[in-house]
XYZ file of C-alpha atoms in Angstrom:
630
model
C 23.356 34.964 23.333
C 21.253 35.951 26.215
C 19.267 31.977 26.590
C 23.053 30.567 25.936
C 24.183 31.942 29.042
C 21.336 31.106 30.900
C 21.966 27.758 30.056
C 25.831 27.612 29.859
C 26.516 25.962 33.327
C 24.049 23.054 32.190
C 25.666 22.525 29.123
C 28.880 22.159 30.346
C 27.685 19.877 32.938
C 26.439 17.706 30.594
C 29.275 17.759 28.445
C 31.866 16.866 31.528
C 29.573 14.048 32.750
C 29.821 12.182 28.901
C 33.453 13.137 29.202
C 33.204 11.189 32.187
C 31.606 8.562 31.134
C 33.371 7.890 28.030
C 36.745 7.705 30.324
C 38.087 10.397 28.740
C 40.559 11.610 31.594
C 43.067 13.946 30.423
C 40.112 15.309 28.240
C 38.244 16.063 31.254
C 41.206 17.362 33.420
C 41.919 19.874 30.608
C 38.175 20.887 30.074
C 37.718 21.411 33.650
C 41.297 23.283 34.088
C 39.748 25.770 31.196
C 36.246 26.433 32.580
C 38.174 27.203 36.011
C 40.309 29.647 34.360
C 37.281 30.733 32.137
C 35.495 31.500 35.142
C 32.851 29.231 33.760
C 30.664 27.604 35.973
C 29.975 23.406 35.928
C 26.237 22.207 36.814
C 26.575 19.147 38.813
C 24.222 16.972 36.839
C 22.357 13.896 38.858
C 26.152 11.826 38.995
C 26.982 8.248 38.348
C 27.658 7.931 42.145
C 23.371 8.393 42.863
C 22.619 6.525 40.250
C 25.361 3.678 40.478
C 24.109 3.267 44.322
C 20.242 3.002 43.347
C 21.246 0.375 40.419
C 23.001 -1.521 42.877
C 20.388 -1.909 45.194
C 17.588 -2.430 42.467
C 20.092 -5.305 41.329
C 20.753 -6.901 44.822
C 16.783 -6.513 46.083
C 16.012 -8.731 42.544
C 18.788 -11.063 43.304
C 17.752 -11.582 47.327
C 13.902 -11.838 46.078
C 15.425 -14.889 43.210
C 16.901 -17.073 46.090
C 14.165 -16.548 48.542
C 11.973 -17.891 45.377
C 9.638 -14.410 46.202
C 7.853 -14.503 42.588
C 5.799 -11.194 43.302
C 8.463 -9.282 44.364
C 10.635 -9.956 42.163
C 8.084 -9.732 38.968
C 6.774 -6.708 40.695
C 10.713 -5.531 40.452
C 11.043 -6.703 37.320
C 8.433 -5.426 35.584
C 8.902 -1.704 37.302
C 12.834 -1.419 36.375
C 13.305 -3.493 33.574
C 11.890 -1.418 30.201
C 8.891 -3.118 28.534
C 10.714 -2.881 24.996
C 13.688 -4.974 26.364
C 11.014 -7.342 27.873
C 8.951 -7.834 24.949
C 11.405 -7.170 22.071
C 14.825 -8.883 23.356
C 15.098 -12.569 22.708
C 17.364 -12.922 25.444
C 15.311 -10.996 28.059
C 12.552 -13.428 26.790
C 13.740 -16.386 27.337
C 15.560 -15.541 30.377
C 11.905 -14.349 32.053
C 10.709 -17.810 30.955
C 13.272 -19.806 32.710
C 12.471 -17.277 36.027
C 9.155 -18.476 35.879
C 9.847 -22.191 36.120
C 12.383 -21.274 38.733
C 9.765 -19.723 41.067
C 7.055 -22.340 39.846
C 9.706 -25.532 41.225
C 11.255 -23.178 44.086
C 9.651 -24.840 46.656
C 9.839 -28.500 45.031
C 13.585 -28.210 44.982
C 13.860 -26.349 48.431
C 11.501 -27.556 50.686
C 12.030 -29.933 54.003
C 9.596 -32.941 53.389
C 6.573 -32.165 51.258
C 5.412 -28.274 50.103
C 2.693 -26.977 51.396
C -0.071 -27.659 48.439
C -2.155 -24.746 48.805
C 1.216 -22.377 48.171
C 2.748 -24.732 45.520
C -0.963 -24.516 43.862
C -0.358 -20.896 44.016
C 3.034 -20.621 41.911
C 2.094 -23.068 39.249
C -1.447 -21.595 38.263
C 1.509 -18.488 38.090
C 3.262 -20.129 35.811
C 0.073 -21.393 33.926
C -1.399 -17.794 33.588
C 1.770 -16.729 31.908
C 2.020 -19.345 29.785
C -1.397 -18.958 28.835
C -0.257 -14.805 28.156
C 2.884 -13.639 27.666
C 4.658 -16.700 27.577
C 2.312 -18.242 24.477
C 4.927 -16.579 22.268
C 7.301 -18.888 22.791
C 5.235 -21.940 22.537
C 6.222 -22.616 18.934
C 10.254 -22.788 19.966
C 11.561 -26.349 20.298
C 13.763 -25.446 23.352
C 10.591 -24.346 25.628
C 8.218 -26.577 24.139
C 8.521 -29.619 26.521
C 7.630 -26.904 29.864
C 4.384 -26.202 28.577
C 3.394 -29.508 30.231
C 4.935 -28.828 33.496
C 1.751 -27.802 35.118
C -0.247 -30.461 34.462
C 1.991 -33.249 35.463
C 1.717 -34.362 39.301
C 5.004 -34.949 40.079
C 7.262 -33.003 37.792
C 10.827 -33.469 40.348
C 10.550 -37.776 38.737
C 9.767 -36.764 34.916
C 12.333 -37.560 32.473
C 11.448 -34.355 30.722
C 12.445 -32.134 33.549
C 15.135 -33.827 34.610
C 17.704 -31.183 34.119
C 15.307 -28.354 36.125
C 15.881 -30.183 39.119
C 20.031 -31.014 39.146
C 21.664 -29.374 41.576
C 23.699 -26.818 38.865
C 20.595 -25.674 36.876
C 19.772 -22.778 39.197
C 23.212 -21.494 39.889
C 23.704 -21.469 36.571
C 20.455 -19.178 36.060
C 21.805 -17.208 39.155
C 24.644 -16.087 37.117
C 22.841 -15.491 34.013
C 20.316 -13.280 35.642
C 23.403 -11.113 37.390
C 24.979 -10.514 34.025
C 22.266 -9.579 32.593
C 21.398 -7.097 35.282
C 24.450 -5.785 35.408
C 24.312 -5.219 31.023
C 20.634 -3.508 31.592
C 21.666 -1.332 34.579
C 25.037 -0.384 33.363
C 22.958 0.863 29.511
C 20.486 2.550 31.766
C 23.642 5.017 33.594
C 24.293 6.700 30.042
C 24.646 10.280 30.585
C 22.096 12.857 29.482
C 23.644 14.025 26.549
C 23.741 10.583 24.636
C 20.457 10.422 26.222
C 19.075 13.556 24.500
C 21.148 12.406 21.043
C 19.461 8.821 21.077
C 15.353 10.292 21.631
C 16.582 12.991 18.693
C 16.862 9.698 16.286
C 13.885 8.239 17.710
C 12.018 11.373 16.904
C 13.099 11.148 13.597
C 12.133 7.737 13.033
C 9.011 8.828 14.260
C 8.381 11.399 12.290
C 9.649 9.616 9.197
C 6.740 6.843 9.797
C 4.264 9.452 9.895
C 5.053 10.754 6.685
C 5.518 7.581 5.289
C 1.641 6.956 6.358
C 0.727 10.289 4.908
C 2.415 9.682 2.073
C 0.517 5.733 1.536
C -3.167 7.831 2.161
C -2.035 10.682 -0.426
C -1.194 7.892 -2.934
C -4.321 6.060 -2.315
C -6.579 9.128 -2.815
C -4.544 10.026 -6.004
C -5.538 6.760 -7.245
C -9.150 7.258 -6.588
C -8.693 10.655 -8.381
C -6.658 8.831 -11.338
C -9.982 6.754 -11.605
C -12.403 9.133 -11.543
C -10.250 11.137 -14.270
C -10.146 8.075 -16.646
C -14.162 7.670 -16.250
C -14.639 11.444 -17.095
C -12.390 11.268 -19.502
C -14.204 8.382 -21.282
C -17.612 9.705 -21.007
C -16.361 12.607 -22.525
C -14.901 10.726 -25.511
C -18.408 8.985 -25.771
C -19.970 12.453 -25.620
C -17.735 13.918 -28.447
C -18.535 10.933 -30.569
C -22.408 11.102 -30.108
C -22.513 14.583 -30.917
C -20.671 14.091 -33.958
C -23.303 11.149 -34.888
C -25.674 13.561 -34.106
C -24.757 16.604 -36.297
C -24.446 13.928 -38.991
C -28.147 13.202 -38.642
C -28.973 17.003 -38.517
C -27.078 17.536 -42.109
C -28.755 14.616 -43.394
C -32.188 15.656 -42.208
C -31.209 18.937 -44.905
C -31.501 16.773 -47.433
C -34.631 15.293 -46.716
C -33.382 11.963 -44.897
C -35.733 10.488 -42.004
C -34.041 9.819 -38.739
C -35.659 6.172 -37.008
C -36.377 5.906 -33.273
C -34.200 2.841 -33.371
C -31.225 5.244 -34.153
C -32.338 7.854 -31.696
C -32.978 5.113 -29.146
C -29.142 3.782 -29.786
C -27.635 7.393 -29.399
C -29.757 8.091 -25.841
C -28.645 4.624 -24.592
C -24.881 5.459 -25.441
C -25.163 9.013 -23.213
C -26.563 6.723 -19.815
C -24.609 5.211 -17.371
C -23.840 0.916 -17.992
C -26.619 0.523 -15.048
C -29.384 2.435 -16.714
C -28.525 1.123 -20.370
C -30.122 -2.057 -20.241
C -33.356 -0.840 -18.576
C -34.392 1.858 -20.916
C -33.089 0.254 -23.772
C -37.039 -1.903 -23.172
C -38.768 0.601 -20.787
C -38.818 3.618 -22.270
C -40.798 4.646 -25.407
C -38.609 7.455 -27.483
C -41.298 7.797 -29.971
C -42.642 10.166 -28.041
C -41.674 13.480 -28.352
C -39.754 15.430 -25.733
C -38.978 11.819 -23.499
C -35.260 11.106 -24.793
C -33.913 14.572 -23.649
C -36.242 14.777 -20.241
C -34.785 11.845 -18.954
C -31.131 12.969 -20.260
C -31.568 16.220 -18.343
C -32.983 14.151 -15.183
C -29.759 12.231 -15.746
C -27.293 14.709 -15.860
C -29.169 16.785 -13.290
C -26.703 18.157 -10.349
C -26.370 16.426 -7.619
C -26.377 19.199 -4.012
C -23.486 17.375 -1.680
C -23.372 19.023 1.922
C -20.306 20.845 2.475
C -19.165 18.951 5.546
C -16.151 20.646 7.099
C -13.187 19.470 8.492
C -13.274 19.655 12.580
C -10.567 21.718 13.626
C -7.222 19.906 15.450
C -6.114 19.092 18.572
C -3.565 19.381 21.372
C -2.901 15.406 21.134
C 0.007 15.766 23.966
C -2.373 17.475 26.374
C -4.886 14.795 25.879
C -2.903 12.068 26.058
C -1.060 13.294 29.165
C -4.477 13.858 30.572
C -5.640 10.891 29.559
C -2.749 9.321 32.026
C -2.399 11.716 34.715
C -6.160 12.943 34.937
C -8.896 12.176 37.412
C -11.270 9.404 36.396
C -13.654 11.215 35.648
C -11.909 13.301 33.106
C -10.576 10.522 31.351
C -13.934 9.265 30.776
C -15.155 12.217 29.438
C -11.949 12.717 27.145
C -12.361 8.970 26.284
C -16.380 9.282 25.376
C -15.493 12.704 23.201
C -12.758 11.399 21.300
C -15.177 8.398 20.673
C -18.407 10.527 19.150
C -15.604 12.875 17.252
C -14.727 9.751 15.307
C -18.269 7.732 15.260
C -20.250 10.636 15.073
C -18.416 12.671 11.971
C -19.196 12.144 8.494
C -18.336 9.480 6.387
C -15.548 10.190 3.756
C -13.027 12.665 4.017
C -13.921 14.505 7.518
C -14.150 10.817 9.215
C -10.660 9.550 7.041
C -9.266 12.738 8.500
C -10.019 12.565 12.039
C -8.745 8.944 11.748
C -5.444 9.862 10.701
C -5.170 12.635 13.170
C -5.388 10.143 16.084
C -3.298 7.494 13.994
C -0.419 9.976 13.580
C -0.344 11.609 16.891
C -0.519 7.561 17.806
C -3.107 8.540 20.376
C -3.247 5.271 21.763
C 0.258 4.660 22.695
C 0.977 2.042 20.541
C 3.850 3.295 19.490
C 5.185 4.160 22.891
C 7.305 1.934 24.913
C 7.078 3.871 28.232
C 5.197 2.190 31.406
C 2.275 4.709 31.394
C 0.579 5.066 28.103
C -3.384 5.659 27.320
C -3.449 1.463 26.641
C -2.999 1.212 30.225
C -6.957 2.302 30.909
C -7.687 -1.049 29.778
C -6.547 -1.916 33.282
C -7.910 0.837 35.156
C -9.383 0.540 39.133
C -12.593 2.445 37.593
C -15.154 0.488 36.079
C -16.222 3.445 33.756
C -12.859 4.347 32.820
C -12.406 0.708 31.171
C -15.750 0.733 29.173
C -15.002 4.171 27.578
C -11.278 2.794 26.643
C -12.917 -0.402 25.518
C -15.784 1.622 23.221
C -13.242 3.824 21.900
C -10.921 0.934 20.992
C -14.091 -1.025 19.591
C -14.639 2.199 17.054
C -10.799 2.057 15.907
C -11.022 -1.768 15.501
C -14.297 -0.586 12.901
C -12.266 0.781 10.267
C -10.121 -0.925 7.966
C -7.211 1.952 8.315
C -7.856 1.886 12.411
C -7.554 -1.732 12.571
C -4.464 -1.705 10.445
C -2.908 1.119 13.276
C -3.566 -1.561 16.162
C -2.467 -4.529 14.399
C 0.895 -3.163 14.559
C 1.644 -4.005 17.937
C 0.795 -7.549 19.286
C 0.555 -5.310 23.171
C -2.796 -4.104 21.820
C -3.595 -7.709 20.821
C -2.061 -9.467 24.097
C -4.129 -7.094 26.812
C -7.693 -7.329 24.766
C -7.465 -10.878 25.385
C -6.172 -10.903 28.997
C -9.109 -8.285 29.928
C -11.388 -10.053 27.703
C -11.089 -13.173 30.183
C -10.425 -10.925 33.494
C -13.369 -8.858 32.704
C -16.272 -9.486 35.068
C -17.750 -6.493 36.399
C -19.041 -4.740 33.154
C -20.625 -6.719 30.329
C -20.389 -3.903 28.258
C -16.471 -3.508 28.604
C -16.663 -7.336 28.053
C -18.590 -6.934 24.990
C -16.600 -3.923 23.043
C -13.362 -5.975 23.896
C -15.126 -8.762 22.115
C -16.488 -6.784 19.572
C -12.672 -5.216 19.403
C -11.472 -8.951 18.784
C -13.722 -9.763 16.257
C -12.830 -7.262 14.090
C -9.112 -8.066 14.588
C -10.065 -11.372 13.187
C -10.449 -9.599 9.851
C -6.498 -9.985 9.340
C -4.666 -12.622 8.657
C -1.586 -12.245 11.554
C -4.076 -11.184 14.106
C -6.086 -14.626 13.350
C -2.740 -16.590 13.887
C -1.866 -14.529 17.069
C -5.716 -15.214 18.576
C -5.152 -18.930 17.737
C -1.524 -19.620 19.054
C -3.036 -17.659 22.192
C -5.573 -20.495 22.500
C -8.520 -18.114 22.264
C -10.742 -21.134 20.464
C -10.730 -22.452 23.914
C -11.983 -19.640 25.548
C -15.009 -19.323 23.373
C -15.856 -23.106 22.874
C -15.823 -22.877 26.851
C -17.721 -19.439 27.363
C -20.796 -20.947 24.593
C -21.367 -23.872 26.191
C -23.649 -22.249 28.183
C -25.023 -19.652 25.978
C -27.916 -19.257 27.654
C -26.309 -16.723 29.787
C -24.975 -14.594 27.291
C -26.329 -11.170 25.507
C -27.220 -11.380 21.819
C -23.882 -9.168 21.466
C -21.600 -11.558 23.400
C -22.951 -14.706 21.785
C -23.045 -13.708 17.620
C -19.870 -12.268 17.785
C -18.682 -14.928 20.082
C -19.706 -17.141 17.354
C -18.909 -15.540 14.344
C -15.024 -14.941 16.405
C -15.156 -18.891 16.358
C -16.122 -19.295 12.710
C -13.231 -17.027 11.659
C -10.160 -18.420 13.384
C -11.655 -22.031 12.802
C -11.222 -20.794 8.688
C -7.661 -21.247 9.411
C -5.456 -24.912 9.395
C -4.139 -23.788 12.551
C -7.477 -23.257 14.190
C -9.157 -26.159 12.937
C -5.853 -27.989 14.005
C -6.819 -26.912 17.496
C -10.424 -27.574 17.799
C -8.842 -31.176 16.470
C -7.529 -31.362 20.054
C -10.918 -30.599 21.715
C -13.346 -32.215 18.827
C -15.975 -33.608 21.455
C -16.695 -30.438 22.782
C -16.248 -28.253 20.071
C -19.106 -30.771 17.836
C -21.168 -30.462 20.807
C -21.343 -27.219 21.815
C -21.680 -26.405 17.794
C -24.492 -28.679 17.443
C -26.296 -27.383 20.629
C -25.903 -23.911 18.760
C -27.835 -24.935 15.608
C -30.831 -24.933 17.723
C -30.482 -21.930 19.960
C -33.742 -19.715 18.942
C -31.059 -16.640 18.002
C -31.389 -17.248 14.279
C -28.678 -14.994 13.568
C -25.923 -17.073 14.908
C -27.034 -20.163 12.241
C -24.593 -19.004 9.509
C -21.517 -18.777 11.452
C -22.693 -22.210 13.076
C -22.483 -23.740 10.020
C -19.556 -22.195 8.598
C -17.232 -23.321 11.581
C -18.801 -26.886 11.263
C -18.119 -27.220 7.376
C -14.616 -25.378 8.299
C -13.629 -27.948 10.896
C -15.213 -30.896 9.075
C -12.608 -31.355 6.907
C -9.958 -32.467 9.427
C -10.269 -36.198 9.181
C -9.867 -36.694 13.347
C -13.230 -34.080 13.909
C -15.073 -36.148 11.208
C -14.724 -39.312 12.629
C -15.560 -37.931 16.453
C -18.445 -36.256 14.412
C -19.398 -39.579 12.924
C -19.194 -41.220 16.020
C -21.531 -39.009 18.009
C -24.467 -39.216 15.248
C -23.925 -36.049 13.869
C -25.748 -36.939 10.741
C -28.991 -37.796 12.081
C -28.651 -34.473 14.382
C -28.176 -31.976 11.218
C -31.313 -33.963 9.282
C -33.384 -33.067 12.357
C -32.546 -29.823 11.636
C -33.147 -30.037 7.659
C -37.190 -30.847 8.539
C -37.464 -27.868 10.478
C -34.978 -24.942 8.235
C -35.531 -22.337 6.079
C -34.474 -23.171 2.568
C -31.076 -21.300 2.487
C -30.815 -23.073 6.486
C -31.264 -26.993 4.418
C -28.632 -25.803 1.807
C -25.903 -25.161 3.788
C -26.616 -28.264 6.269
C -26.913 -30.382 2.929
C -23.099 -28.910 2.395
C -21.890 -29.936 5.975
C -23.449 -33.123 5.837
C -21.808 -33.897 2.192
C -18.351 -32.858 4.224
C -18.952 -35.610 7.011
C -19.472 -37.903 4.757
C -16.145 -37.565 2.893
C -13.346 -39.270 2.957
C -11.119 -37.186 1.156
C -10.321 -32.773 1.419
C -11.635 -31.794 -1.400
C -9.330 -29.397 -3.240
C -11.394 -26.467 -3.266
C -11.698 -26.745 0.563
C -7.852 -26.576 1.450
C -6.819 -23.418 2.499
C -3.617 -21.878 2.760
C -2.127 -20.082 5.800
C 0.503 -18.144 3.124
C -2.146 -15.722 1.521
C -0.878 -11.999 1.431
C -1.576 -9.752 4.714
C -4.690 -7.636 3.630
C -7.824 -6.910 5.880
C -10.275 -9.783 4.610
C -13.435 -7.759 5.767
C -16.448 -8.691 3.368
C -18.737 -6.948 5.076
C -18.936 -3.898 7.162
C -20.699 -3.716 10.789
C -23.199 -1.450 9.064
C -23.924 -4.676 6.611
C -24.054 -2.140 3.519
C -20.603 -2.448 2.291
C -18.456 -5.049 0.903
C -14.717 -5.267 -0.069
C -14.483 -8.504 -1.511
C -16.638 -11.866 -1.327
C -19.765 -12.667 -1.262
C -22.093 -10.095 -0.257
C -23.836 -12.527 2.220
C -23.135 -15.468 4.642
C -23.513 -17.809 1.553
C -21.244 -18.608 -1.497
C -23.579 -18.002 -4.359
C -26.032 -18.936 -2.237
C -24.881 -22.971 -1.639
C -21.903 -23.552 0.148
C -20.930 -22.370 4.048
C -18.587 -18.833 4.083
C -15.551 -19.184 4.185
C -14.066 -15.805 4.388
C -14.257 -14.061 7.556
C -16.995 -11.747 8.790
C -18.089 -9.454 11.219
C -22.002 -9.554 12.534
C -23.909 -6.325 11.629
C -27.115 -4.918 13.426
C -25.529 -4.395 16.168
C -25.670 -1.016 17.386
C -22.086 -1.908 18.888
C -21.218 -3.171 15.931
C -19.913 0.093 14.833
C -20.051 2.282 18.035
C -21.842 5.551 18.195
């Protein structure tokens, strides 16, 4: 009763400002009459008045800063006040940011007196061209915006038939007004009062929580599975076991009555009780003629194997470390980043290093969940050079396991900023290199292959290894094995179609870089990209046969295979069937091979089919010691 009193007056606050809200005037005159006469006192909560007045100005300073054609104060605005998930997840909001861009990219083509001043007009279209390069690639595949994706790159856009209705004298009035109502809509959803507020986060919670479990639940039925398996093998070998020994006491009552038993027979029984992999070999190496060898190697066999008892780390506070992941020193967060990293990397592999993984998935330590402006992604973009690397290596070790990658696949944020600081990054080569390292591994699945390559990331790396020269052996395999994987795809070959001069010749320079490790994924992106009749012809037309022959003198035997296989593709005039590949297959993580190299999940177990033809599934470089960070 006692904490109800002490929080009485808020409560009734709360509930007389919804009252308010909801226009519920004789309500509120009556409610109001009875706490007076109660004796009941009302908490003034922050009004509608404070907040109404703030709005308002918020609204008017974006409006002044959209006629003055301002672009960073108004983004600056924009991006402060307007809430990410309406930004990214609206339609609307989307397509009304991309018209605001084009407004501010033409302002001073429609508003100057005489000519613009080039240096300034320089300024707002490589603006435009940055975010249509970013966030604005997402709505390169709609028809409607399709046609301003050429704006920067023609010279005199105010004469072009295509933006002829950008430049009539009602188009920005018209956006004027569309902008105001839908500043008015966001501003007027953001005034809700505290107590639908609190009832709206109480769903989201739920939700939350209901996702969680849902993940727990999709682990606990994959370990029951493995458990179901191991059950059905134990149970087998123990129905093998049962009818061996009854074989066996057969043979003991017949040797009673003076019957001989053969070594074939006791050969056949000792094969049954092995394992399918040892069967074969002692079926011809091992002489059971000899007394005492059949049940030595049985008990070596069967002999117990000592497993360490690795124990389970104990938990954390996830909400203190996040918040001082965003609210700490520098310093701090890079230790906090570096620990969480060796607590994963460093634990043991199995069920302490599956747990640990889950812990951070579920307490979604890396915000990629959250739709607030501060979250632990943001490091990515922080002033301090260490801070970055640490996010970058700890991202890098989530993007090395199946389950992590499948946590940061599902949000295309994650995708979106590796990409921006992938290209932004300057300063540290080893930020530069986990973020590539980070990508690579994204490249595993399916939708993050089609996000990389509608992003126009096969650009970026066809233009960072012509010069390969100055990268690390880090930067340029997985630079190159990146480029074999999204060039495994129609829609990647489809754009290094649009580019085939360059990408042929900085492919063919890279068949004789002295990195040997790189050759595989050099040839798999050539026989990948061969089959689109446009890049064999440009091929054909630079002498690309009598380049890869040049390199068939000098190879290694598996080396002339797989150049015998790409020259057989340039030389056909037809996609054969076996090449075609569809862009429909099922969403699973195609890894083949782990960073460590040891395991694979499906595929070949090397960078050749069988040993003949190019890979075509994609990989991820291993001896790396980033590969897999530690």
């Amino acid at each position: 009763m006692g904490d109800i009193l002490a929080h009485e007056s808020e409560l009734l606050g709360l509930v007389k400002e919804y009252l308010d809200f909801a226009e519920f005037e004789d309500t509120l005159k009556t409610f109001s009459k009875e706490c007076k006469v109660k004796g009941k006192p009302l908490c003034k909560t922050v009004g509608g008045s404070f907040r109404d007045s703030k709005s308002l100005t918020i609204q008017k300073d974006l409006v002044t800063a959209f006629d003055n054609g301002d672009q960073k104060v108004f983004f600056d605005l924009w991006e402060e006040h307007i809430p990410s998930f309406i930004r990214d997840g609206d339609s609307f909001a989307q397509k009304l940011e991309f018209y605001l861009h084009i407004h501010f990219a033409i302002y001073l083509l429609k508003h100057s007196v005489g000519r613009p001043d080039k240096e300034e007009l320089d300024e707002k279209i490589s603006y435009f061209k940055t975010y249509l390069e970013t966030k604005g690639a997402a709505l390169s595949q709609t028809t409607e915006f399709l046609p301003f994706y050429a704006l920067p790159f023609v010279p005199n856009p105010t004469v072009h038939p295509s933006f002829k209705e950008l430049f009539q004298d009602s188009w920005t009035p018209e956006l004027k007004v569309k902008l105001e109502k839908f500043l008015a809509l966001i501003f007027k959803a953001s005034n809700t009062p505290k107590l639908l507020t609190i009832y709206k986060e109480s769903g989201l919670s739920n939700k939350e929580t209901l996702h969680q479990l849902h993940q727990r639940l999709v682990e606990a039925e994959r370990r029951s599975m493995t458990y179901l398996k191991r059950y059905n093998k134990i149970q087998a070998d123990y129905h093998n076991l049962i009818g061996v020994t009854a074989e066996l006491v057969d043979s003991l009552e017949a040797t009673v009555s003076g019957k001989m038993i053969t070594p074939e027979y006791l050969q056949s029984v000792c094969v049954r009780l092995f394992s399918n992999q040892m069967r074969q070999s002692l079926a011809h190496s091992v002489d059971f003629t000899r007394p005492g060898t059949a049940s030595t190697m049985l008990r070596a066999s069967l002999a117990p194997v000592k497993l360490k008892d690795v124990p389970l780390l104990p938990s954390l506070d996830y909400e203190k470390l996040k918040k001082d992941l965003i609210l700490g020193s520098d310093r701090l967060k890079a230790f906090l980043l570096q620990a969480l990293r060796w607590r994963l990397t460093t634990s043991h592999p199995g069920e302490q290093r599956e747990t640990i993984l889950q812990a951070y998935i579920s307490n979604d330590l890396l915000d990629c969940h959250s739709h607030t402006q501060r979250s632990v992604l943001q490091l990515l973009h922080s002033k301090s050079d260490v801070v970055r690397q640490y996010m970058a290596r700890l991202i890098n070790a989530f993007a090395s396991l199946a389950e992590g990658r499948l946590y940061l696949a599902q949000n295309t944020k994650v995708l979106r900023m590796l990409e921006g600081r992938l290209k932004e990054e300057d300063k540290d080569i080893i930020t530069r290199e986990n973020i590539l390292g980070a990508l690579q591994k994204f490249s595993l699945r399916r939708p993050l292959q089609t996000a990389m390559i509608q992003d126009g990331l096969i650009f970026w790396l066809v233009d960072v290894l012509k010069d390969p020269d100055c990268l690390s052996d880090y930067m340029l395999e997985y630079s190159v094995a990146l480029l074999m994987n999204l060039c495994l795809r129609s829609a990647g070959k489809n754009m290094c179609a649009k580019v085939a001069g360059l990408v042929l010749k900085v492919l063919s320079d890279l068949l004789g870089h002295e990195n040997h490790e790189i050759q595989p994924y050099v040839n798999g992106a050539l026989y990948s990209i061969l089959s689109v009749p446009v890049i064999r012809e440009e091929a054909r037309a630079m002498g690309m046969e009598d380049i890869l022959r040049c390199f068939i003198k000098e190879g290694n035997a598996e080396m002339i295979r797989q150049i015998e296989f790409i020259i057989k593709q340039l030389n056909s005039e037809e996609l054969p069937d076996d090449v075609l590949e569809s862009d429909d297959d099922e969403d699973e993580d195609e890894e083949i091979m782990t960073n460590t190299g040891k395991t694979r999940r499906k595929g070949p177990a090397s960078v050749l089919q069988g040993g003949d033809e190019p890979l075509r599934r994609p990989v991820t470089p291993s001896g790396h010691r980033n590969g897999c960070p530690v």
